[in-house]
Short mmCIF file of C-alpha atoms in Angstrom, two decimals:
data_model
loop_
_atom_site.label_atom_id
_atom_site.label_comp_id
_atom_site.label_asym_id
_atom_site.label_seq_id
_atom_site.Cartn_x
_atom_site.Cartn_y
_atom_site.Cartn_z
CA MET A 869 0.08 -0.24 -0.09
CA ASP A 870 1.54 3.31 -1.24
CA THR A 871 0.83 6.81 0.28
CA LYS A 872 -1.75 7.54 -2.44
CA ASP A 873 -3.55 4.40 -1.41
CA ILE A 874 -3.49 5.45 2.26
CA GLN A 875 -4.60 9.04 1.36
CA ARG A 876 -7.64 7.69 -0.55
CA LEU A 877 -8.48 5.59 2.40
CA ILE A 878 -8.50 8.39 4.59
CA ASP A 879 -10.69 10.39 2.26
CA PHE A 880 -12.90 7.67 1.88
CA ILE A 881 -13.04 7.42 5.70
CA ALA A 882 -13.65 11.26 6.25
CA GLN A 883 -16.64 11.17 3.64
CA SER A 884 -18.23 7.76 4.81
CA GLY A 885 -18.71 9.01 8.79
CA LEU A 886 -17.03 6.46 10.21
CA ASP A 887 -15.11 7.22 13.25
CA GLU A 888 -12.57 4.80 13.32
CA VAL A 889 -11.18 2.02 10.92
CA ASN A 890 -8.43 -0.60 11.44
CA ILE A 891 -6.82 -2.52 8.57
CA GLU A 892 -4.23 -5.26 9.53
CA THR A 893 -2.30 -7.67 6.96
CA SER A 894 0.69 -9.90 7.47
CA ASP A 895 2.95 -7.14 6.86
CA LEU A 896 0.99 -3.60 7.45
CA LYS A 897 -1.22 -2.30 10.25
CA ILE A 898 -3.11 0.92 9.54
CA SER A 899 -5.32 2.45 12.41
CA VAL A 900 -7.39 5.85 11.15
CA LYS A 901 -9.19 7.55 13.72
CA ARG A 902 -11.46 10.89 13.58
CA TYR A 903 -12.05 13.06 16.57
CA GLY A 904 -15.22 14.87 16.45
CA LEU A 905 -16.22 18.04 18.75
CA GLY A 906 -14.86 16.38 21.60
CA ALA A 907 -11.51 15.39 21.17
CA PRO A 908 -9.67 13.35 23.74
CA ALA A 909 -8.12 14.94 26.77
CA GLY A 910 -4.81 16.21 25.58
CA GLN A 911 -5.45 16.46 22.12
CA GLN A 912 -5.39 19.97 20.30
CA GLN A 913 -7.68 20.87 17.54
CA ALA A 914 -6.68 24.07 16.47
CA SER A 915 -6.57 23.95 12.80
CA ALA A 916 -6.05 20.39 12.35
CA PRO A 917 -8.21 18.18 9.74
CA ALA A 918 -10.81 16.35 10.92
CA THR A 919 -9.21 13.11 9.89
CA MET A 920 -6.00 12.40 11.86
CA PRO A 921 -4.41 9.03 10.51
CA ALA A 922 -2.50 7.01 13.17
CA PRO A 923 1.18 6.13 12.40
CA VAL A 924 1.73 3.43 9.89
CA GLN A 925 3.66 0.44 11.33
CA GLN A 926 5.42 -2.33 8.95
CA SER A 927 6.00 -4.50 11.84
CA ALA A 928 4.31 -7.34 13.12
CA PRO A 929 0.77 -6.89 14.68
CA GLN A 930 0.74 -5.82 18.20
CA GLN A 931 -1.71 -5.39 20.97
CA SER A 932 -2.60 -1.45 22.26
CA ALA A 933 -3.93 -0.53 25.36
CA PRO A 934 -7.23 0.80 25.27
CA ALA A 935 -7.35 4.77 25.65
CA PRO A 936 -8.66 5.77 29.05
CA ALA A 937 -12.15 7.16 29.00
CA ALA A 938 -12.33 11.00 29.44
CA PRO A 939 -14.64 11.89 32.16
CA ALA A 940 -17.49 13.81 30.91
CA ALA A 941 -20.24 16.03 32.60
CA ALA A 942 -23.57 14.17 32.81
CA PRO A 943 -26.13 16.06 30.78
CA ALA A 944 -29.03 17.13 32.26
CA PRO A 945 -31.70 14.66 31.60
CA GLU A 946 -34.20 15.53 29.00
CA LYS A 947 -37.92 15.00 29.01
CA LYS A 948 -38.48 12.66 26.04
CA ALA A 949 -41.71 12.97 23.94
CA ASP A 950 -43.63 10.05 23.38
CA THR A 951 -42.65 8.75 20.19
CA SER A 952 -43.99 5.30 20.20
CA ASN A 953 -46.56 6.15 17.89
CA TYR A 954 -44.51 7.66 15.19
CA ILE A 955 -42.82 5.60 12.26
CA THR A 956 -39.35 6.37 11.58
CA ILE A 957 -37.69 6.74 8.06
CA LYS A 958 -34.23 5.32 8.36
CA SER A 959 -31.12 5.76 6.25
CA PRO A 960 -30.78 2.81 3.60
CA MET A 961 -27.05 3.35 3.26
CA ILE A 962 -23.84 5.17 4.82
CA GLY A 963 -23.54 8.34 3.19
CA THR A 964 -24.10 12.26 3.43
CA PHE A 965 -27.82 13.40 4.12
CA TYR A 966 -28.95 16.24 2.07
CA ARG A 967 -32.45 17.89 2.60
CA SER A 968 -32.85 19.30 -0.82
CA SER A 969 -31.46 18.73 -4.42
CA GLY A 970 -29.43 21.73 -4.40
CA PRO A 971 -28.20 24.57 -2.14
CA ASP A 972 -30.61 27.00 -3.68
CA SER A 973 -33.47 24.38 -3.82
CA ALA A 974 -36.33 24.15 -1.31
CA SER A 975 -36.09 20.94 0.91
CA PHE A 976 -37.92 17.82 -0.06
CA VAL A 977 -39.83 17.88 2.91
CA GLU A 978 -40.75 20.24 5.77
CA LEU A 979 -41.99 19.63 9.22
CA GLY A 980 -45.92 19.20 9.04
CA ASP A 981 -45.91 17.89 5.27
CA GLU A 982 -47.69 14.84 4.37
CA VAL A 983 -45.91 12.21 2.75
CA LYS A 984 -47.02 8.95 1.00
CA PRO A 985 -45.09 6.07 -0.27
CA GLY A 986 -42.46 7.10 -3.02
CA LYS A 987 -42.32 10.52 -2.18
CA VAL A 988 -39.04 11.71 -1.96
CA VAL A 989 -38.03 12.99 1.35
CA CYS A 990 -34.07 13.30 0.81
CA ILE A 991 -31.38 12.77 -0.89
CA ILE A 992 -28.11 10.46 0.52
CA GLU A 993 -24.94 10.95 -1.26
CA ALA A 994 -22.60 7.51 -1.60
CA MET A 995 -19.53 7.31 -3.33
CA LYS A 996 -20.21 10.34 -5.40
CA LEU A 997 -23.64 8.96 -6.32
CA PHE A 998 -26.85 10.86 -5.32
CA ASN A 999 -29.49 8.47 -4.15
CA GLU A 1000 -33.18 9.87 -3.89
CA ILE A 1001 -34.53 8.33 -0.63
CA GLU A 1002 -38.34 7.70 -0.82
CA SER A 1003 -40.90 7.51 2.02
CA GLU A 1004 -42.17 3.80 2.29
CA VAL A 1005 -44.97 5.05 4.66
CA SER A 1006 -47.93 7.78 4.84
CA GLY A 1007 -48.16 10.11 7.43
CA ARG A 1008 -47.15 13.71 8.31
CA ILE A 1009 -43.35 14.70 9.00
CA VAL A 1010 -43.23 15.69 12.78
CA ARG A 1011 -39.49 15.66 13.45
CA VAL A 1012 -36.30 15.84 11.19
CA LEU A 1013 -33.55 14.26 12.90
CA VAL A 1014 -30.58 15.06 10.78
CA GLU A 1015 -28.87 18.03 10.25
CA ASN A 1016 -28.37 18.99 6.66
CA ALA A 1017 -25.19 17.74 4.60
CA THR A 1018 -23.91 15.78 7.71
CA PRO A 1019 -23.00 12.16 7.53
CA VAL A 1020 -25.37 9.35 8.36
CA GLU A 1021 -24.92 5.81 9.17
CA TYR A 1022 -26.81 2.66 7.91
CA ASP A 1023 -30.21 2.30 9.43
CA GLN A 1024 -29.79 5.85 11.26
CA PRO A 1025 -33.27 7.36 11.73
CA LEU A 1026 -33.83 10.19 9.74
CA PHE A 1027 -37.16 11.43 10.20
CA LEU A 1028 -40.34 10.96 12.65
CA VAL A 1029 -43.68 10.54 10.75
CA GLU A 1030 -47.15 10.65 12.42
CA PRO A 1031 -49.38 8.21 10.77
CA ILE A 1032 -52.45 9.81 9.28
#
């Protein structure tokens, strides 16, 4: 694996939304980690890129000690709304979530809009392909669970729909 392959791997991981990837072969071990808003204690994030590659080792595999957990302040408990009667529209793939077809275009759906099966609710970009995500349920959009232009994981909830 040469430097260009490693850079392509890092670029792919940055766009995929994954936080950590480990690749190990008989003569190569690569660990790539991305630190989000809360970097581990002692890490500076001044103007560093979002994806930081770990050192590449050309030696036999070794075990690493688990990173110590950074103490976090306990968030105040939130009162959760009863969402048991809502239907969740989930992401069918890993990619980047977009609410509209372009920066100057209107969103496919807004809060309160009614959707029916086949109605496009968003786009998910994966590997430079823009995939229209259609509703499979009928109802009214009551909550958008993902910010525009952010990475999403497979099966991640995107919208809450109140059945009509």
